[in-house]
């Protein structure tokens, strides 16, 4: 963000708050000094000069204020106006304090009605000081507002008395009230998610958002922890600026930054595009979250009593003290470049936080590691990553202090980099440490656990560079591995794992594992059993760290099957053939004319093999409002087996008996599913969010016995049916299929052959197939 833009937005907010204050002052003085209103009068429409009034467009004109010296009543601003942070679409939060005077209702009406007439949202209350204190005693929102209440006009003694009384009770009852504040923050985080990692974050309520900073300010007001420091205040101002830009773009008071507004909001802040905006937003959100966690550690320490005072050695020069990891007395990082990694590893292995002062000392005083790294430094890094989940908060501490980019300069390119894809739950850098933490569970299952952990940490490092991230990542991983002092043979293994980290899951879900070409290609790329076992463990850790759409039991079983087959090839032993049908499938096949079973989200169709079976079955599912999340089709002799994983598009799933009956009817040729799907298509509203055009690719050399067609498109009801019907119209039969839905995107691969059982080789015919499928997707 351009600093000039940031200052201008802050200045606009300040000016608007001042304008609102002047307008409210005029309204208040007119209302308080005029004892009677004419019949039908709501108190007048007070306002500011045309060019500055918040309600100028609604015809609100100026009102002359009455004399000074009004007592027994005061107008107080809370919320965003009270803090001086009023964005263009913000409501006004006002409290009218009084000493019990009997004309307060008439005065309130003469203030509230002009505000309502202006079109500005208003949250208001009328209370005595005692009433305000009583409400604050039980209402968390009320007490948070009154803690930061700001006097606007009227009797300042009333405002002072209310604020001081509320603050006194807040501090006296801090143990109970701060626990209530923490529970509220946890509930918001649970429902709102983590601002730094959300595709469409709520700037106010998500974890790391505006309300978390306001919660830290409330903790500071209780004299339990320090107020947010300069880095948090800068992050907070950025969040306010983004919300300001969002209000300008949408012309309304919204806090959710949806995808279609992100480029426009970036423009209001002088940023290049949405990716630049979201990267800055991620950094701000993580800064706030990190400080928020530190604040609550301080609260816990002060409210639950001091931790044991002894010093317990954890590693050379590193001890535990007061529930935190600190440096031993007399130890200086200046002469020990590996101390920072050793302390981090000790903290992770002990499951303790690094003390903030210790992190600051290490960041400021640690000299650069020599290149190549000494073995002790590399060992400490592996020990840190090997601690699993406990490594993540420690890694975050090092990142917040700027240590990581000094240790691994290439880290800067992936730091806070957003992944604007619903499949990914984290930014690139957070995904990498989450993957390494997940990979720690597999260190007993591989021959080189150190290479597993380092490759997990670096597998997506190429996303910081243009081009295919696997290809660029291989180059970057070679440089980093050499910098870390790995032997050349280990650097080669590391680079190969990074280059092929997607090979197993993509092959397992998009290729026919019964095709010998599939297995031989993977074995050739992997080259050794050591690399295969590393890739196998990394696939699981990577998938789990990506999100639920990227890894499930179906994909895990396919990857496991692929690894088994490739391992046999690398060992020189032909793989044992997988059973053609499971016992359950074989039992269904004995029904003869076609059998269907629906069990939860799994739908199994076993029937005599014939052209169009897959897409007709998919059409029935679509007609019943079932979205196909994955599908696997294969033939065993004259019997076809199709396994679907489905989910209802909304509401409850259909009755399994009805679904089974319709599937049997379509298998018998007695149900026209096309008419049902056409009715559904006519009733659907087109998406208002632009999506990328579909892509159809015929893959060369993927099979010797079939043509392999990959289809990528935005998922929608009946997609699989449309694709399959297009193949049928081209005279092609689907031999096998791998269908996967990643978020809102479908990645489907089909093995097709013509009526004679041969792949499509003629270039003109291949082009016709591609165009025909594309036409079906439009």
XYZ file of C-alpha atoms in Angstrom:
778
model
C 0.000 0.000 0.000
C 1.235 3.482 -0.783
C 1.801 5.349 2.447
C 0.223 8.465 0.946
C -2.990 6.528 0.351
C -2.941 5.223 3.929
C -2.551 8.729 5.350
C -5.326 10.097 3.158
C -7.828 7.444 4.255
C -6.956 8.033 7.915
C -7.375 11.771 7.357
C -10.767 11.243 5.712
C -11.912 9.200 8.694
C -10.681 11.860 11.084
C -12.378 14.662 9.119
C -15.630 12.720 8.881
C -15.657 12.082 12.629
C -15.118 15.801 13.207
C -17.958 16.683 10.815
C -20.282 14.203 12.533
C -19.314 15.654 15.917
C -20.206 19.175 14.784
C -23.496 17.996 13.337
C -24.374 16.084 16.515
C -23.389 19.086 18.616
C -25.839 21.292 16.709
C -28.594 18.683 17.000
C -27.960 18.228 20.725
C -27.865 21.913 21.584
C -30.982 22.659 19.561
C -32.827 19.740 21.181
C -31.660 20.472 24.728
C -32.256 24.221 24.646
C -35.743 24.144 23.005
C -38.273 22.872 25.554
C -41.242 22.460 23.172
C -41.538 21.310 19.554
C -44.264 22.478 17.204
C -46.986 19.946 16.463
C -45.721 17.284 14.016
C -42.084 18.401 14.398
C -39.510 15.696 15.059
C -36.846 18.050 16.252
C -35.642 19.601 12.997
C -33.097 18.453 10.472
C -29.818 19.791 11.757
C -26.848 19.501 9.450
C -23.473 20.678 8.237
C -22.428 22.749 5.240
C -23.414 21.046 1.981
C -19.919 20.004 0.955
C -19.072 18.293 4.266
C -22.344 17.028 5.702
C -22.730 13.236 5.996
C -26.373 13.703 5.053
C -26.016 16.571 2.570
C -27.568 14.627 -0.266
C -30.726 14.173 1.810
C -31.244 17.910 2.254
C -30.036 18.205 5.867
C -29.410 21.896 6.467
C -27.521 23.831 9.160
C -28.944 24.515 12.609
C -27.585 27.142 14.944
C -26.456 25.727 18.306
C -27.715 27.049 21.603
C -25.604 28.588 24.346
C -23.026 26.633 26.308
C -23.484 25.425 29.851
C -25.978 22.553 29.345
C -25.916 20.329 32.445
C -27.417 17.026 33.455
C -27.288 15.512 29.981
C -24.496 14.484 27.590
C -24.119 12.835 24.187
C -21.414 10.156 24.100
C -19.962 8.354 21.066
C -19.010 4.685 21.295
C -18.010 2.156 18.651
C -16.238 3.360 15.515
C -17.283 6.978 16.034
C -16.020 6.862 19.602
C -12.659 5.575 18.387
C -12.523 8.098 15.530
C -12.540 5.284 12.933
C -15.769 5.994 11.096
C -15.657 4.408 7.626
C -17.947 5.655 4.812
C -20.626 3.048 5.524
C -20.327 2.869 9.314
C -23.315 3.344 11.594
C -23.364 5.768 14.501
C -23.280 4.298 18.029
C -24.498 6.901 20.526
C -25.433 6.974 24.206
C -27.478 9.829 25.664
C -26.504 10.068 29.344
C -28.692 12.033 31.773
C -29.148 12.660 35.489
C -32.800 11.628 35.583
C -34.340 14.710 34.002
C -37.923 14.146 32.888
C -37.584 15.718 29.427
C -34.901 13.301 28.238
C -37.269 11.353 25.948
C -38.221 14.518 24.038
C -34.558 15.522 23.738
C -33.634 12.051 22.503
C -36.328 12.140 19.819
C -35.086 15.513 18.581
C -31.599 14.000 18.148
C -32.452 10.533 16.814
C -35.088 11.507 14.248
C -32.842 13.811 12.161
C -30.195 11.087 12.125
C -32.728 8.537 10.895
C -34.004 11.040 8.322
C -30.454 11.465 7.008
C -30.217 7.774 6.110
C -27.298 7.049 8.434
C -27.617 3.869 10.505
C -27.993 4.463 14.229
C -27.505 2.296 17.319
C -28.644 4.342 20.309
C -29.515 4.157 23.986
C -30.659 6.569 26.703
C -29.364 5.891 30.235
C -28.448 7.410 33.543
C -24.903 6.832 34.753
C -26.084 4.102 37.135
C -28.028 2.419 34.342
C -25.015 2.538 32.021
C -22.804 0.961 34.689
C -25.409 -1.735 35.390
C -25.747 -2.648 31.698
C -21.963 -2.709 31.276
C -21.698 -5.054 34.248
C -23.526 -7.787 32.338
C -23.298 -6.873 28.632
C -19.876 -7.397 27.041
C -20.629 -5.279 23.987
C -21.798 -2.407 26.186
C -18.759 -2.453 28.439
C -16.340 -2.588 25.496
C -18.042 0.444 23.990
C -18.080 2.453 27.222
C -14.422 1.663 27.983
C -13.530 3.674 24.875
C -16.442 6.124 25.094
C -15.758 9.653 23.837
C -17.556 12.748 24.999
C -19.179 14.673 22.141
C -21.275 17.420 23.718
C -23.169 18.296 26.880
C -22.195 17.797 30.508
C -18.644 16.318 30.516
C -18.982 15.278 34.153
C -21.625 12.731 33.242
C -19.342 11.195 30.600
C -16.383 11.174 32.984
C -18.412 9.594 35.791
C -19.821 6.849 33.564
C -16.485 6.015 31.964
C -14.565 5.961 35.236
C -17.188 3.815 36.971
C -17.257 1.315 34.090
C -13.450 1.165 33.984
C -13.222 0.682 37.741
C -15.601 -2.280 37.645
C -13.872 -3.697 34.547
C -10.551 -3.702 36.390
C -11.946 -4.941 39.696
C -13.744 -7.850 38.018
C -11.058 -8.505 35.405
C -10.743 -12.232 36.096
C -14.380 -12.883 35.183
C -14.707 -10.249 32.464
C -11.506 -11.173 30.629
C -12.560 -14.832 30.617
C -15.830 -13.670 29.061
C -13.917 -11.596 26.514
C -11.705 -14.563 25.630
C -14.715 -16.860 25.182
C -16.329 -14.299 22.883
C -13.141 -14.032 20.806
C -12.854 -17.813 20.567
C -16.467 -18.061 19.415
C -15.856 -15.433 16.729
C -12.731 -17.235 15.556
C -14.583 -20.542 15.374
C -17.334 -19.116 13.190
C -15.306 -16.530 11.268
C -12.084 -18.424 10.580
C -8.563 -16.974 10.338
C -8.470 -13.675 8.454
C -4.976 -14.298 7.051
C -5.999 -17.504 5.291
C -9.572 -16.870 4.147
C -10.557 -16.466 0.516
C -13.252 -13.932 1.448
C -12.430 -12.720 4.968
C -14.578 -10.750 7.363
C -12.344 -7.795 8.237
C -14.017 -7.220 11.566
C -14.926 -10.597 13.068
C -12.390 -13.088 11.669
C -9.470 -14.081 13.875
C -6.782 -11.457 13.378
C -9.350 -8.828 12.433
C -10.386 -5.477 13.851
C -12.230 -6.853 16.868
C -9.176 -8.752 18.073
C -7.227 -5.494 18.258
C -10.107 -3.887 20.127
C -10.099 -6.858 22.507
C -6.384 -6.297 23.166
C -7.139 -2.644 23.898
C -9.766 -3.768 26.406
C -7.232 -6.067 28.087
C -4.841 -3.136 28.337
C -7.622 -1.031 29.888
C -7.866 -3.693 32.616
C -4.164 -3.061 33.420
C -3.394 -6.730 32.806
C -1.259 -6.473 29.649
C 0.364 -3.773 27.573
C -1.494 -1.984 24.814
C -0.871 -3.186 21.239
C 2.552 -2.153 19.964
C 3.465 -0.209 16.812
C 3.413 -3.235 14.461
C -0.112 -4.127 15.573
C -1.246 -0.515 15.297
C 0.118 -0.374 11.752
C -1.676 -3.631 10.881
C -4.852 -2.244 12.426
C -4.650 0.917 10.320
C -4.238 -1.223 7.211
C -7.368 -3.199 8.104
C -9.240 0.072 8.604
C -7.998 1.316 5.224
C -9.107 -1.880 3.485
C -12.535 -1.627 5.096
C -12.666 2.037 4.051
C -11.878 1.069 0.450
C -14.453 -1.725 0.575
C -17.159 0.709 1.682
C -16.228 3.060 -1.161
C -16.345 0.273 -3.761
C -19.611 -1.293 -2.574
C -21.286 1.947 -1.427
C -22.464 0.174 1.721
C -21.226 -0.719 5.185
C -19.981 -4.263 4.650
C -17.058 -6.000 6.344
C -16.725 -9.087 4.122
C -14.140 -8.721 1.381
C -15.595 -10.934 -1.357
C -13.612 -12.062 -4.385
C -15.283 -9.864 -6.974
C -14.507 -6.689 -4.989
C -10.848 -7.386 -4.234
C -9.292 -5.908 -7.383
C -11.352 -2.720 -7.037
C -10.487 -2.377 -3.346
C -6.802 -2.872 -4.190
C -7.105 0.030 -6.625
C -8.480 2.366 -3.965
C -5.384 1.678 -1.858
C -2.930 2.162 -4.712
C -2.069 -1.548 -4.920
C -1.417 -3.418 -8.155
C -4.105 -6.099 -7.877
C -6.074 -8.395 -5.603
C -3.083 -10.661 -4.955
C -1.042 -7.724 -3.650
C -3.987 -6.691 -1.478
C -4.516 -10.162 -0.033
C -0.818 -10.584 0.660
C -0.786 -7.376 2.694
C -4.006 -8.422 4.384
C -2.542 -11.820 5.301
C 0.497 -10.164 6.831
C -1.674 -7.802 8.872
C -3.956 -10.611 10.035
C -1.044 -12.768 11.160
C 0.543 -9.839 12.966
C -2.681 -9.257 14.887
C -3.199 -12.978 15.619
C 0.362 -13.340 16.871
C 0.002 -10.357 19.213
C -3.430 -11.564 20.303
C -1.995 -14.935 21.374
C 0.852 -13.223 23.236
C -1.644 -10.981 25.036
C -3.628 -13.930 26.293
C -0.492 -15.738 27.446
C 0.217 -12.662 29.565
C -3.361 -12.632 30.855
C -3.184 -16.312 31.783
C 0.141 -15.832 33.530
C -1.056 -12.868 35.598
C -4.510 -14.166 36.448
C -3.584 -17.770 37.251
C -0.516 -16.951 39.308
C 3.212 -17.147 38.597
C 4.774 -20.247 37.064
C 7.505 -22.132 38.941
C 10.601 -19.952 39.131
C 13.306 -22.545 38.492
C 15.406 -22.836 35.331
C 15.274 -26.203 33.594
C 17.935 -26.892 30.931
C 16.489 -27.761 27.508
C 19.501 -27.540 25.188
C 22.963 -26.022 25.124
C 22.432 -22.397 26.178
C 18.636 -22.766 26.337
C 16.462 -23.160 29.446
C 12.825 -23.100 30.497
C 11.904 -20.278 32.851
C 8.423 -19.296 33.966
C 6.723 -21.460 31.359
C 8.714 -19.960 28.474
C 11.944 -20.769 26.670
C 14.759 -18.298 27.329
C 18.520 -18.143 26.898
C 20.699 -19.328 29.745
C 22.515 -16.687 31.760
C 25.645 -15.414 30.088
C 24.746 -16.880 26.669
C 24.953 -14.501 23.711
C 23.751 -15.178 20.176
C 26.529 -12.976 18.797
C 29.088 -15.789 18.954
C 26.786 -18.726 18.226
C 24.946 -18.531 14.856
C 23.182 -21.863 15.406
C 21.659 -20.773 18.726
C 18.495 -19.392 17.107
C 17.604 -22.745 15.526
C 18.670 -24.652 18.640
C 16.421 -22.516 20.834
C 13.513 -22.891 18.403
C 13.926 -26.666 18.292
C 14.097 -26.842 22.088
C 10.904 -24.784 22.396
C 9.024 -26.957 19.900
C 10.195 -30.209 21.456
C 9.170 -28.965 24.913
C 5.842 -27.626 23.626
C 6.599 -24.185 25.061
C 6.622 -20.679 23.559
C 9.797 -18.718 23.036
C 9.791 -15.724 25.376
C 9.159 -12.504 23.396
C 12.330 -10.880 24.775
C 14.330 -13.947 23.756
C 12.958 -13.841 20.218
C 13.829 -10.146 19.967
C 17.360 -10.810 21.202
C 17.881 -13.672 18.783
C 16.529 -11.630 15.878
C 18.690 -8.605 16.655
C 21.935 -10.289 17.664
C 22.199 -13.588 15.743
C 24.910 -13.435 13.080
C 24.212 -14.961 9.646
C 24.728 -18.700 9.414
C 27.833 -19.613 7.426
C 27.197 -21.039 3.966
C 27.084 -23.972 3.746
C 25.386 -24.460 7.097
C 27.243 -26.441 9.733
C 25.723 -29.863 10.469
C 24.488 -28.658 13.891
C 22.308 -25.996 12.275
C 20.808 -28.466 9.832
C 20.190 -30.904 12.674
C 18.431 -28.208 14.713
C 16.174 -27.358 11.744
C 15.236 -31.027 11.327
C 14.590 -31.322 15.079
C 12.336 -28.245 14.934
C 10.312 -29.600 12.015
C 10.235 -33.076 13.553
C 8.356 -31.738 16.581
C 5.195 -31.843 14.451
C 2.291 -29.549 15.366
C 4.322 -27.928 18.137
C 6.685 -26.546 15.478
C 4.016 -24.316 13.907
C 3.693 -21.616 16.633
C 7.468 -21.535 17.104
C 7.973 -21.138 13.353
C 5.436 -18.315 13.417
C 7.443 -16.599 16.180
C 10.582 -16.723 14.036
C 8.666 -15.445 11.035
C 7.133 -12.509 12.915
C 10.591 -11.518 14.146
C 12.040 -11.614 10.615
C 14.383 -14.505 11.405
C 13.231 -16.919 8.702
C 14.098 -14.705 5.738
C 17.618 -14.363 7.155
C 17.997 -18.130 7.462
C 16.314 -18.927 4.118
C 16.305 -15.822 1.878
C 13.987 -17.492 -0.676
C 11.332 -17.626 2.044
C 10.562 -13.966 1.349
C 8.993 -14.884 -2.016
C 6.394 -17.185 -0.469
C 5.885 -15.257 2.770
C 2.196 -14.297 3.163
C 1.592 -15.233 -0.492
C -2.137 -15.937 -0.897
C -3.532 -18.956 -2.727
C -6.758 -17.601 -4.187
C -8.297 -21.020 -4.515
C -10.991 -22.528 -2.264
C -9.080 -25.807 -2.123
C -6.248 -24.179 -0.149
C -6.865 -23.182 3.444
C -3.529 -21.389 4.008
C -1.111 -18.929 2.452
C 1.878 -20.587 0.745
C 4.304 -20.135 3.640
C 1.858 -21.347 6.283
C 0.966 -24.310 4.070
C 4.641 -25.271 3.901
C 5.160 -25.394 7.663
C 1.814 -27.146 8.127
C 2.922 -29.787 5.613
C 6.248 -30.254 7.388
C 4.416 -30.605 10.697
C 2.168 -33.256 9.155
C 5.134 -35.054 7.594
C 6.656 -35.499 11.059
C 4.120 -38.302 11.635
C 5.794 -40.351 8.880
C 9.436 -40.049 9.919
C 9.411 -43.638 11.270
C 8.228 -44.937 7.900
C 10.973 -43.564 5.621
C 14.685 -44.221 5.445
C 15.567 -40.497 5.352
C 13.313 -38.587 7.737
C 15.511 -35.507 7.430
C 14.941 -35.301 3.669
C 11.212 -35.876 4.172
C 10.931 -32.921 6.543
C 13.066 -30.580 4.444
C 11.281 -31.500 1.207
C 7.919 -30.970 2.943
C 9.081 -27.510 3.993
C 10.201 -26.647 0.453
C 7.797 -28.553 -1.808
C 5.839 -25.409 -2.876
C 8.710 -22.934 -2.657
C 8.502 -22.495 -6.450
C 5.184 -20.655 -6.034
C 7.221 -17.561 -5.347
C 8.454 -17.571 -8.953
C 6.766 -17.392 -12.372
C 5.975 -20.591 -14.246
C 5.147 -24.115 -13.114
C 5.913 -24.160 -9.394
C 7.149 -27.758 -9.481
C 9.718 -26.927 -12.153
C 10.906 -23.684 -10.571
C 10.738 -25.287 -7.139
C 13.238 -27.931 -8.199
C 15.764 -25.190 -9.032
C 15.142 -23.255 -5.813
C 15.285 -26.447 -3.713
C 18.706 -27.265 -5.194
C 19.983 -23.843 -4.167
C 18.536 -24.077 -0.655
C 19.725 -27.656 -0.159
C 23.246 -26.644 -1.164
C 23.047 -23.614 1.141
C 22.036 -25.920 3.993
C 25.120 -28.054 3.396
C 23.413 -31.220 2.170
C 25.676 -33.620 0.249
C 25.163 -33.545 -3.513
C 23.361 -36.907 -3.568
C 20.885 -35.621 -0.975
C 20.414 -32.394 -2.932
C 19.494 -34.496 -5.963
C 16.916 -36.465 -3.962
C 15.492 -33.265 -2.462
C 15.174 -31.650 -5.903
C 13.515 -34.761 -7.368
C 10.949 -34.920 -4.560
C 10.092 -31.223 -4.970
C 9.876 -31.612 -8.758
C 7.480 -34.577 -8.500
C 5.586 -33.813 -5.278
C 2.254 -33.858 -7.169
C 3.064 -36.931 -9.254
C 1.405 -39.563 -7.056
C -1.912 -37.822 -6.230
C -2.365 -36.464 -9.756
C -1.580 -39.805 -11.383
C -3.712 -41.783 -8.935
C -6.779 -39.586 -9.472
C -6.380 -38.810 -13.186
C -4.963 -41.953 -14.766
C -6.038 -45.564 -15.152
C -3.858 -47.551 -12.743
C -4.598 -50.747 -14.665
C -2.875 -49.304 -17.727
C 0.797 -50.479 -17.745
C 1.891 -47.166 -19.280
C 0.703 -45.321 -16.165
C 2.829 -47.386 -13.808
C 5.935 -47.420 -15.999
C 5.847 -43.614 -16.412
C 5.672 -43.082 -12.658
C 8.449 -45.598 -11.984
C 10.657 -43.884 -14.561
C 10.073 -40.438 -13.018
C 10.624 -41.622 -9.436
C 13.720 -43.661 -10.157
C 14.214 -45.252 -6.730
C 12.308 -46.722 -3.809
C 13.759 -44.037 -1.531
C 12.196 -41.252 -3.583
C 8.946 -43.224 -3.853
C 8.572 -43.553 -0.094
C 9.346 -39.865 0.385
C 6.771 -38.899 -2.239
C 4.202 -41.225 -0.679
C 4.537 -39.665 2.777
C 4.653 -36.147 1.343
C 1.448 -36.732 -0.655
C -0.479 -37.442 2.554
C 1.032 -34.532 4.495
C 0.559 -32.125 1.581
C -3.041 -33.182 0.987
C -4.029 -32.886 4.641
C -2.351 -29.468 4.945
C -4.121 -28.233 1.806
C -7.670 -28.908 2.958
C -10.499 -31.461 3.000
C -11.181 -31.007 -0.721
C -7.615 -32.047 -1.519
C -7.395 -35.241 0.529
C -9.879 -37.920 1.473
C -10.059 -41.665 1.936
C -10.836 -42.208 -1.755
C -7.696 -40.391 -2.881
C -5.625 -42.021 -0.140
C -6.628 -45.504 -1.336
C -5.785 -44.665 -4.940
C -2.363 -43.277 -3.992
C -1.683 -46.343 -1.848
C -2.576 -48.617 -4.769
C -0.326 -46.653 -7.116
C 2.601 -46.811 -4.665
C 2.157 -50.581 -4.328
C 2.298 -51.068 -8.083
C 5.263 -48.747 -8.638
C 7.208 -50.303 -5.762
C 6.833 -53.696 -7.404
C 8.148 -52.367 -10.724
C 11.131 -50.711 -9.021
C 11.862 -53.984 -7.231
C 11.771 -55.900 -10.494
C 8.734 -57.890 -9.408
C 5.477 -57.712 -11.375
C 2.759 -56.277 -9.107
C 0.090 -58.629 -7.872
C -3.084 -57.863 -9.809
C -5.791 -56.148 -7.818
C -9.006 -58.171 -7.559
C -11.321 -57.409 -10.469
C -14.263 -57.000 -8.105
C -14.560 -56.738 -4.354
C -16.757 -59.367 -2.686
C -19.515 -56.784 -2.307
C -19.285 -55.783 -5.972
C -19.231 -59.417 -7.077
C -22.394 -60.060 -5.083
C -24.065 -57.094 -6.801
C -22.924 -58.295 -10.235
C -24.744 -61.587 -9.741
C -28.028 -59.668 -9.957
C -27.529 -59.723 -13.720
C -29.417 -56.807 -15.279
C -27.810 -54.149 -13.119
C -27.473 -53.547 -9.408
C -27.200 -50.402 -7.341
C -26.309 -49.779 -3.719
C -26.489 -46.426 -1.926
C -24.638 -46.249 1.373
C -24.259 -42.753 2.789
C -22.228 -40.732 0.303
C -21.106 -43.822 -1.651
C -23.080 -45.002 -4.671
C -22.009 -48.239 -6.388
C -23.325 -49.284 -9.796
C -22.473 -52.741 -11.130
C -23.965 -53.673 -14.498
C -23.196 -55.348 -17.826
C -20.691 -53.123 -19.597
C -22.061 -51.075 -22.467
C -21.483 -47.638 -23.995
C -22.856 -44.658 -22.058
C -23.233 -46.414 -18.720
C -21.162 -43.871 -16.746
C -22.766 -40.718 -18.009
C -26.312 -42.069 -17.811
C -25.785 -43.015 -14.174
C -24.275 -39.582 -13.518
C -27.348 -38.005 -15.098
C -29.638 -39.772 -12.646
C -27.565 -38.477 -9.743
C -27.680 -34.929 -11.122
C -31.459 -35.147 -11.597
C -31.743 -36.044 -7.898
C -29.678 -32.961 -6.972
C -26.656 -35.039 -6.023
C -23.275 -33.466 -6.806
C -20.640 -35.983 -7.908
C -17.498 -35.341 -5.864
C -15.550 -38.228 -7.342
C -16.147 -41.163 -9.639
C -14.126 -44.170 -10.686
C -15.222 -46.360 -13.572
C -13.587 -49.577 -14.700
C -14.467 -52.799 -16.502
C -13.900 -56.341 -15.309
C -14.595 -58.607 -18.233
C -18.135 -57.913 -19.366
C -19.067 -56.204 -16.104
C -18.715 -52.482 -15.445
C -18.170 -51.123 -11.937
C -18.742 -47.468 -11.156
C -18.036 -46.009 -7.730
C -19.437 -42.536 -7.056
C -18.869 -40.311 -4.041
C -21.758 -37.851 -3.919
C -23.195 -35.095 -1.748
C -26.562 -33.340 -1.835
C -26.355 -29.917 -3.455
C -28.489 -28.619 -0.578
C -30.847 -29.980 2.016
C -31.129 -33.666 2.808
C -30.140 -36.421 0.371
C -32.868 -38.203 -1.611
C -34.414 -41.441 -0.476
C -31.917 -44.212 -1.354
C -34.695 -46.508 -2.565
C -35.946 -43.891 -5.060
C -32.421 -43.215 -6.274
C -31.764 -46.933 -6.737
C -35.035 -47.399 -8.608
C -34.249 -44.580 -11.071
C -30.734 -45.884 -11.639
C -32.140 -49.306 -12.491
C -34.683 -47.733 -14.858
C -32.015 -45.793 -16.735
C -29.797 -48.890 -16.915
C -32.745 -50.745 -18.462
C -33.349 -47.924 -20.960
C -36.762 -47.079 -19.504
C -36.040 -43.570 -18.169
C -35.314 -40.446 -20.239
C -33.030 -38.495 -17.951
C -32.338 -35.718 -20.458
C -35.771 -34.167 -20.018
C -35.364 -33.999 -16.237
C -31.964 -32.336 -16.516
C -33.274 -29.830 -19.048
C -35.963 -28.755 -16.571
C -33.315 -28.318 -13.887
C -31.130 -26.240 -16.198
C -34.021 -23.888 -17.022
C -34.725 -23.296 -13.323
C -31.140 -22.462 -12.398
C -29.837 -18.908 -12.193
C -26.566 -18.271 -14.007
C -23.562 -17.513 -11.784
C -22.807 -13.839 -11.354
C -19.153 -14.554 -10.593
C -16.996 -14.827 -13.744
C -15.255 -18.161 -14.163
C -12.414 -19.281 -16.389
C -13.418 -20.969 -19.661
C -13.328 -24.781 -19.735
C -10.328 -26.596 -21.126
C -10.253 -29.968 -22.895
C -6.895 -31.643 -23.533
C -6.073 -34.937 -25.255
C -2.985 -36.248 -23.493
C -0.328 -37.912 -25.614
C 1.566 -41.017 -24.509
C -0.594 -41.535 -21.413
C -1.908 -44.898 -22.649
C -1.265 -47.356 -25.451
C -4.820 -48.700 -25.533
C -7.059 -45.647 -25.154
C -7.179 -41.907 -25.743
C -6.875 -39.966 -22.527
C -8.993 -36.802 -22.345
C -8.605 -34.336 -19.484
C -11.477 -31.905 -18.868
C -11.158 -28.910 -16.532
C -14.271 -26.834 -15.968
C -16.305 -24.996 -13.355
C -18.398 -27.606 -11.596
C -22.153 -27.504 -12.115
C -25.055 -29.979 -11.955
C -25.006 -32.567 -14.726
C -21.424 -31.791 -15.832
C -20.368 -35.430 -15.980
C -23.532 -36.313 -17.889
C -22.839 -33.593 -20.500
C -19.255 -34.734 -21.029
C -20.205 -38.394 -21.316
C -23.011 -37.682 -23.754
C -20.586 -35.691 -25.926
C -18.276 -38.702 -26.050
C -21.194 -40.915 -27.030
C -22.166 -38.553 -29.852
C -18.575 -38.813 -31.111
C -18.866 -42.596 -31.219
C -16.570 -43.091 -28.225
C -16.975 -45.286 -25.183
C -15.574 -44.450 -21.738
C -13.320 -47.332 -20.704
C -12.250 -45.809 -17.380
C -12.640 -42.490 -15.641
C -11.207 -40.507 -12.786
C -13.474 -37.662 -11.680
C -12.484 -35.197 -8.970
C -14.005 -31.945 -7.705
C -11.594 -29.476 -6.109
C -13.644 -26.699 -4.541
C -15.714 -25.319 -7.425
C -13.478 -26.802 -10.128
C -13.870 -30.197 -11.774
C -10.784 -32.071 -12.985
C -12.027 -35.112 -14.912
C -9.966 -37.606 -16.898
C -11.509 -40.151 -19.273
C -9.980 -43.145 -21.077
C -12.009 -43.426 -24.290
C -11.905 -45.717 -27.321
C -13.856 -45.949 -30.539
C -16.383 -48.664 -31.342
C -13.570 -50.987 -32.483
C -11.810 -50.602 -29.123
C -8.941 -48.469 -30.464
C -7.712 -45.034 -29.321
C -8.425 -41.971 -31.465
C -5.278 -41.348 -33.516
C -6.470 -39.232 -36.425
C -5.611 -35.584 -35.646
C -8.755 -34.186 -37.255
C -10.951 -36.577 -35.290
C -9.117 -35.677 -32.075
C -9.827 -32.017 -32.737
C -13.502 -32.804 -33.355
C -13.714 -34.654 -30.035
C -12.181 -31.685 -28.234
C -14.542 -29.184 -29.876
C -17.586 -31.390 -29.257
C -16.833 -31.708 -25.530
C -16.160 -27.974 -25.265
C -19.493 -27.250 -26.931
C -21.247 -29.458 -24.375
C -19.705 -27.455 -21.546
C -20.832 -24.047 -22.760
